[in-house]
Amino acid sequence: MYEEWLTAQRGSRVEIRIPQRGTKRELAETVTKNAVDAFQRHRLKRAADHNSRAKALNDLEQYLSLPVAPLRIECYDMSHLQGTDYVGSMVVLEDGLPRKSEYRRFKVNVPQNDDFAAMEEVLTRRFAAYVADKELPIAERGRFAYPPQLLLVDGGKGQLSVAVRVLEQLGLTDEIPVASLAKQFEEVFLPGNSQPVSIPRGSEALFMLQRIRDESHRFAISFHRERRDKRMTASVLDGIAGLGPRRKERLIKELGGIRAVKAADLQEFTSLTWLPHDVAQAVYEKLRSTP
């Protein structure tokens, strides 16, 4: 595609070559890294700019026909590996900035490879809790006490339909606006409209939606990897006499993660004063004998 466009611009054939080795490959990797770093700095600068954030929120109110500017936006994403270790993430922007203390992670129990069912379970749990608590005094409400001014789901029309159905079932359709952001073409969809909303490319409004979508994706993937690694390592460490659930958890935490446990040598295990020497020896031998 790029070769065709460049050929048309130049008027003669253009061939794009990607170096596979040597100094040219190293140079290409350096240029790519510098470009990524510069882009990340630009994204952070835009995100921190109060005027940019205010404009983005006001523009979202107009583009999405919201009753008010979405000072609180919640975005949801699912992650799994071939239907295993399904998890969901909830990421929050308040006044256009990440509110990490409000982030939530969900363990999901659904049939394999059913993103719609996973999304429905997560949204139902979140907003059923809100409905149950919203009549209570503020001091007595739980961790889902506050509704978003915009509920954003990662995906297309299918995920949007799930969100709409959950809100309808809980009687929240008129209270919580919802939209979806599809990955492939960065298109934003609203309920009842088969065509995407026209939000200018490169605008602060679209950038804000992309940023919270990307953050929800990152948060979901990190939780999924954490659960998967724990499950895989727990199975490797099963059956070792003297190594119960608490010691497994402590071992993983103190050595710095699953990969560190697998890579540790005998001295690292025996240096843990709380781990009996014979158990340390058994752990080391089990890991060495496991492919």
XYZ file of N, CA and C in Angstrom, residues 121-261:
423
model
N -21.301 -9.944 32.166
C -21.089 -10.265 33.575
C -20.428 -9.108 34.315
N -19.391 -8.533 33.718
C -18.664 -7.445 34.378
C -19.554 -6.223 34.563
N -20.245 -5.816 33.503
C -21.097 -4.628 33.596
C -22.251 -4.849 34.565
N -22.808 -6.043 34.573
C -23.905 -6.333 35.499
C -23.431 -6.240 36.939
N -22.278 -6.809 37.231
C -21.753 -6.748 38.596
C -21.487 -5.309 39.023
N -20.906 -4.531 38.131
C -20.575 -3.149 38.485
C -21.837 -2.319 38.740
N -22.792 -2.364 37.803
C -23.932 -1.458 37.900
C -25.051 -1.991 38.786
N -25.121 -3.289 39.001
C -26.056 -3.812 40.002
C -25.637 -3.348 41.391
N -24.327 -3.298 41.627
C -23.827 -2.793 42.911
C -24.167 -1.319 43.078
N -24.075 -0.560 41.989
C -24.433 0.860 42.052
C -25.913 1.031 42.381
N -26.770 0.266 41.722
C -28.214 0.358 41.965
C -28.535 -0.004 43.409
N -27.875 -1.032 43.919
C -28.147 -1.485 45.289
C -27.754 -0.444 46.326
N -26.740 0.361 46.020
C -26.197 1.292 47.016
C -26.658 2.734 46.853
N -27.244 3.080 45.716
C -27.404 4.505 45.427
C -28.414 5.212 46.328
N -29.291 4.471 47.007
C -30.231 5.105 47.920
C -29.663 5.236 49.332
N -28.500 4.660 49.563
C -27.873 4.739 50.888
C -27.198 6.090 51.080
N -26.973 6.499 52.334
C -26.153 7.690 52.574
C -24.774 7.508 51.952
N -24.180 8.595 51.491
C -22.902 8.513 50.782
C -21.857 7.760 51.591
N -21.814 7.995 52.889
C -20.795 7.367 53.733
C -20.945 5.854 53.813
N -22.135 5.354 53.488
C -22.382 3.915 53.600
C -22.308 3.185 52.258
N -22.053 3.912 51.202
C -22.022 3.282 49.888
C -20.715 2.520 49.675
N -20.777 1.536 48.772
C -19.610 0.714 48.481
C -18.701 1.342 47.449
N -17.833 0.507 46.878
C -16.799 1.013 45.975
C -17.333 1.389 44.593
N -18.598 1.051 44.298
C -19.196 1.430 43.019
C -20.265 2.500 43.227
N -19.976 3.437 44.105
C -20.990 4.396 44.534
C -21.352 5.417 43.466
N -20.420 5.739 42.572
C -20.647 6.859 41.665
C -20.809 6.378 40.227
N -21.825 6.873 39.526
C -22.023 6.479 38.128
C -21.155 7.331 37.206
N -20.820 6.823 36.034
C -20.087 7.645 35.066
C -21.039 8.545 34.281
N -20.500 9.645 33.791
C -21.263 10.458 32.832
C -21.119 9.913 31.409
N -20.169 8.959 31.253
C -20.033 8.244 29.985
C -19.478 6.855 30.268
N -20.192 5.849 29.814
C -19.738 4.464 29.877
C -19.216 4.091 28.496
N -17.935 3.757 28.412
C -17.301 3.409 27.142
C -16.876 1.945 27.176
N -17.244 1.197 26.147
C -16.812 -0.197 26.061
C -15.867 -0.345 24.878
N -14.855 -1.173 25.073
C -13.881 -1.437 24.022
C -14.474 -2.458 23.061
N -14.716 -2.047 21.831
C -15.310 -2.956 20.862
C -16.246 -2.223 19.918
N -17.002 -3.000 19.173
C -17.908 -2.429 18.185
C -19.360 -2.515 18.593
N -20.215 -2.769 17.600
C -21.652 -2.746 17.850
C -22.096 -3.877 18.774
N -21.430 -5.021 18.703
C -21.807 -6.142 19.564
C -21.617 -5.830 21.028
N -20.436 -5.298 21.369
C -20.179 -4.920 22.763
C -21.110 -3.795 23.209
N -21.395 -2.868 22.295
C -22.313 -1.779 22.628
C -23.701 -2.327 22.942
N -24.167 -3.290 22.172
C -25.484 -3.886 22.413
C -25.554 -4.548 23.784
N -24.456 -5.187 24.181
C -24.410 -5.808 25.507
C -24.555 -4.747 26.589
N -23.813 -3.651 26.464
C -23.874 -2.584 27.466
C -25.273 -1.983 27.541
N -25.886 -1.775 26.384
C -27.246 -1.227 26.347
C -28.214 -2.169 27.056
N -28.088 -3.457 26.805
C -28.990 -4.436 27.423
C -28.839 -4.453 28.943
N -27.607 -4.397 29.428
C -27.380 -4.389 30.877
C -28.009 -3.157 31.514
N -27.811 -1.997 30.905
C -28.383 -0.770 31.463
C -29.909 -0.817 31.439
N -30.477 -1.382 30.385
C -31.940 -1.514 30.315
C -32.459 -2.414 31.428
N -31.806 -3.540 31.638
C -32.245 -4.489 32.661
C -32.180 -3.894 34.062
N -31.250 -2.979 34.276
C -31.078 -2.372 35.598
C -31.801 -1.034 35.726
N -32.519 -0.634 34.680
C -33.262 0.622 34.731
C -32.391 1.859 34.709
N -31.239 1.773 34.037
C -30.284 2.886 34.039
C -30.117 3.529 32.667
N -30.972 3.173 31.724
C -30.813 3.663 30.353
C -30.804 5.180 30.282
N -31.696 5.824 31.023
C -31.807 7.283 30.964
C -30.790 7.985 31.862
N -30.083 7.223 32.671
C -29.153 7.832 33.628
C -27.702 7.789 33.159
N -27.326 6.739 32.440
C -25.916 6.541 32.086
C -25.769 6.437 30.572
N -25.179 7.449 29.917
C -24.918 7.376 28.478
C -23.832 6.346 28.183
N -23.935 5.704 27.015
C -22.987 4.649 26.673
C -22.539 4.800 25.224
N -21.296 4.409 24.967
C -20.734 4.427 23.614
C -19.703 3.312 23.520
N -19.318 2.979 22.294
C -18.251 1.989 22.096
C -17.203 2.567 21.160
N -15.974 2.100 21.337
C -14.863 2.530 20.484
C -14.245 1.288 19.853
N -14.434 1.141 18.540
C -13.925 -0.031 17.824
C -12.457 0.166 17.479
N -11.675 -0.898 17.639
C -10.228 -0.794 17.453
C -9.830 -0.546 16.000
N -10.427 -1.289 15.068
C -9.888 -1.348 13.720
C -9.786 0.021 13.052
N -10.877 0.778 13.084
C -10.874 2.081 12.436
C -11.079 3.222 13.426
N -10.958 2.928 14.715
C -11.143 3.943 15.760
C -12.484 4.650 15.591
N -13.530 3.848 15.375
C -14.865 4.399 15.179
C -15.657 4.357 16.476
N -16.413 5.418 16.725
C -17.237 5.527 17.925
C -18.699 5.308 17.541
N -19.356 4.388 18.253
C -20.757 4.085 17.971
C -21.628 4.432 19.169
N -22.854 4.878 18.871
C -23.857 5.179 19.888
C -25.060 4.261 19.690
N -25.840 4.019 20.739
C -27.026 3.165 20.615
C -28.013 3.717 19.587
N -28.609 2.808 18.814
C -29.635 3.208 17.866
C -29.126 3.829 16.589
N -27.821 3.829 16.382
C -27.246 4.437 15.179
C -26.266 3.454 14.549
N -26.540 3.040 13.323
C -25.677 2.060 12.657
C -24.393 2.681 12.126
N -24.373 4.000 12.016
C -23.188 4.690 11.506
C -22.371 5.267 12.663
N -21.042 5.271 12.519
C -20.210 5.828 13.596
C -20.387 7.333 13.726
N -20.124 7.819 14.926
C -20.162 9.259 15.180
C -18.972 9.911 14.490
N -19.198 11.068 13.915
C -18.118 11.772 13.226
C -17.329 12.617 14.224
N -16.223 12.050 14.717
C -15.303 12.779 15.591
C -14.001 12.964 14.824
N -13.545 14.195 14.637
C -12.362 14.435 13.801
C -11.136 13.652 14.257
N -10.421 13.082 13.298
C -9.159 12.410 13.588
C -8.164 13.424 14.149
N -7.428 13.025 15.158
C -6.440 13.919 15.746
C -7.015 14.918 16.723
N -8.332 14.871 16.952
C -8.948 15.820 17.885
C -8.678 15.409 19.325
N -8.756 16.379 20.230
C -8.558 16.092 21.649
C -9.632 15.131 22.162
N -10.834 15.244 21.623
C -11.932 14.380 22.072
C -11.647 12.917 21.743
N -11.264 12.646 20.499
C -10.968 11.264 20.114
C -9.733 10.751 20.838
N -8.753 11.633 21.011
C -7.535 11.244 21.731
C -7.864 10.794 23.152
N -8.782 11.479 23.818
C -9.136 11.110 25.186
C -9.799 9.735 25.224
N -10.688 9.464 24.276
C -11.325 8.146 24.223
C -10.301 7.052 23.922
N -9.384 7.336 23.015
C -8.347 6.351 22.692
C -7.456 6.079 23.902
N -7.167 7.124 24.648
C -6.265 6.969 25.792
C -6.892 6.089 26.871
N -8.163 6.312 27.195
C -8.786 5.487 28.231
C -9.017 4.068 27.700
N -9.311 3.922 26.401
C -9.450 2.590 25.817
C -8.133 1.825 25.906
N -7.032 2.482 25.544
C -5.714 1.834 25.601
C -5.340 1.469 27.032
N -5.697 2.334 27.972
C -5.385 2.065 29.376
C -6.204 0.884 29.895
N -7.456 0.791 29.501
C -8.273 -0.344 29.944
C -7.743 -1.642 29.349
N -7.255 -1.573 28.121
C -6.672 -2.751 27.479
C -5.401 -3.182 28.206
N -4.550 -2.215 28.520
C -3.307 -2.522 29.244
C -3.610 -3.124 30.609
N -4.572 -2.543 31.304
C -4.909 -2.993 32.652
C -5.483 -4.411 32.626
N -6.320 -4.691 31.634
C -6.897 -6.033 31.513
C -5.822 -7.067 31.193
N -4.933 -6.731 30.276
C -3.883 -7.675 29.886
C -2.943 -7.956 31.048
N -2.577 -6.922 31.801
C -1.656 -7.125 32.927
C -2.284 -8.040 33.980
N -3.586 -7.887 34.224
C -4.270 -8.746 35.197
C -4.369 -10.176 34.670
N -4.658 -10.299 33.382
C -4.742 -11.632 32.790
C -3.412 -12.363 32.897
N -2.325 -11.684 32.584
C -1.002 -12.314 32.663
C -0.663 -12.702 34.092
N -1.040 -11.845 35.020
C -0.784 -12.134 36.430
C -1.509 -13.412 36.856
N -2.782 -13.524 36.494
C -3.554 -14.724 36.857
C -3.009 -15.969 36.163
N -2.702 -15.839 34.888
C -2.189 -16.979 34.129
C -0.860 -17.465 34.706
N 0.032 -16.512 35.001
C 1.342 -16.894 35.534
C 1.210 -17.556 36.899
N 0.315 -17.024 37.728
C 0.116 -17.628 39.047
C -0.418 -19.050 38.919
N -1.366 -19.231 37.998
C -1.931 -20.566 37.818
C -0.879 -21.545 37.323
N -0.079 -21.104 36.354
C 0.930 -21.992 35.787
C 1.986 -22.353 36.819
N 2.419 -21.351 37.594
C 3.453 -21.617 38.589
C 2.898 -22.431 39.744
N 1.658 -22.127 40.138
C 1.052 -22.890 41.230
C 1.000 -24.366 40.879
N 0.688 -24.672 39.615
C 0.626 -26.075 39.221
C 2.005 -26.712 39.261
N 3.039 -25.973 38.909
C 4.407 -26.493 38.958
C 4.820 -26.773 40.394
N 4.379 -25.910 41.319
C 4.787 -26.045 42.716
C 3.861 -26.943 43.528
N 2.792 -27.419 42.906
C 1.889 -28.319 43.630
C 2.609 -29.609 44.021
N 2.232 -30.132 45.166
C 2.745 -31.428 45.577
C 4.079 -31.402 46.286
N 4.616 -30.198 46.545
C 5.882 -30.095 47.271
C 5.578 -30.050 48.761
N 6.057 -31.011 49.480
C 5.797 -31.075 50.923
C 6.343 -29.835 51.615
N 5.500 -29.229 52.455
C 5.922 -28.056 53.210
C 5.707 -26.739 52.496
N 5.225 -26.790 51.244
C 4.996 -25.553 50.487
C 3.497 -25.401 50.255
N 2.838 -24.756 51.224
C 1.408 -24.520 51.127
C 1.097 -23.249 50.364
N -0.191 -22.892 50.255
C -0.606 -21.710 49.498
C 0.063 -20.423 49.960
N 0.198 -20.220 51.273
C 0.800 -18.984 51.771
C 2.270 -18.901 51.410
N 2.972 -20.011 51.555
C 4.392 -19.999 51.207
C 4.594 -19.822 49.697
N 3.726 -20.407 48.897
C 3.804 -20.200 47.448
C 3.678 -18.718 47.115
N 2.652 -18.104 47.693
C 2.402 -16.688 47.421
C 3.571 -15.828 47.883
N 4.096 -16.126 49.061
C 5.212 -15.345 49.585
C 6.468 -15.548 48.745
N 6.691 -16.770 48.301
C 7.853 -17.069 47.465
C 7.816 -16.261 46.174
N 6.665 -16.245 45.533
C 6.510 -15.496 44.285
C 6.719 -14.007 44.521
N 6.149 -13.496 45.607
C 6.239 -12.068 45.899
C 7.664 -11.649 46.218
N 8.367 -12.411 47.063
C 9.698 -12.000 47.507
C 10.757 -12.143 46.421
N 10.576 -13.096 45.532
C 11.561 -13.254 44.461
C 11.268 -12.356 43.261
N 10.115 -11.698 43.281
C 9.842 -10.707 42.245
C 9.046 -11.202 41.057
N 8.260 -12.257 41.257
C 7.389 -12.694 40.176
C 7.635 -14.128 39.759
N 6.779 -14.581 38.858
C 6.789 -15.970 38.428
C 8.081 -16.340 37.718
N 8.479 -15.496 36.775
C 9.682 -15.812 35.999
C 10.912 -15.857 36.888
N 10.958 -14.984 37.891
C 12.102 -14.968 38.798
C 12.177 -16.255 39.609
N 11.031 -16.781 40.010
C 11.012 -18.049 40.753
C 11.567 -19.173 39.887
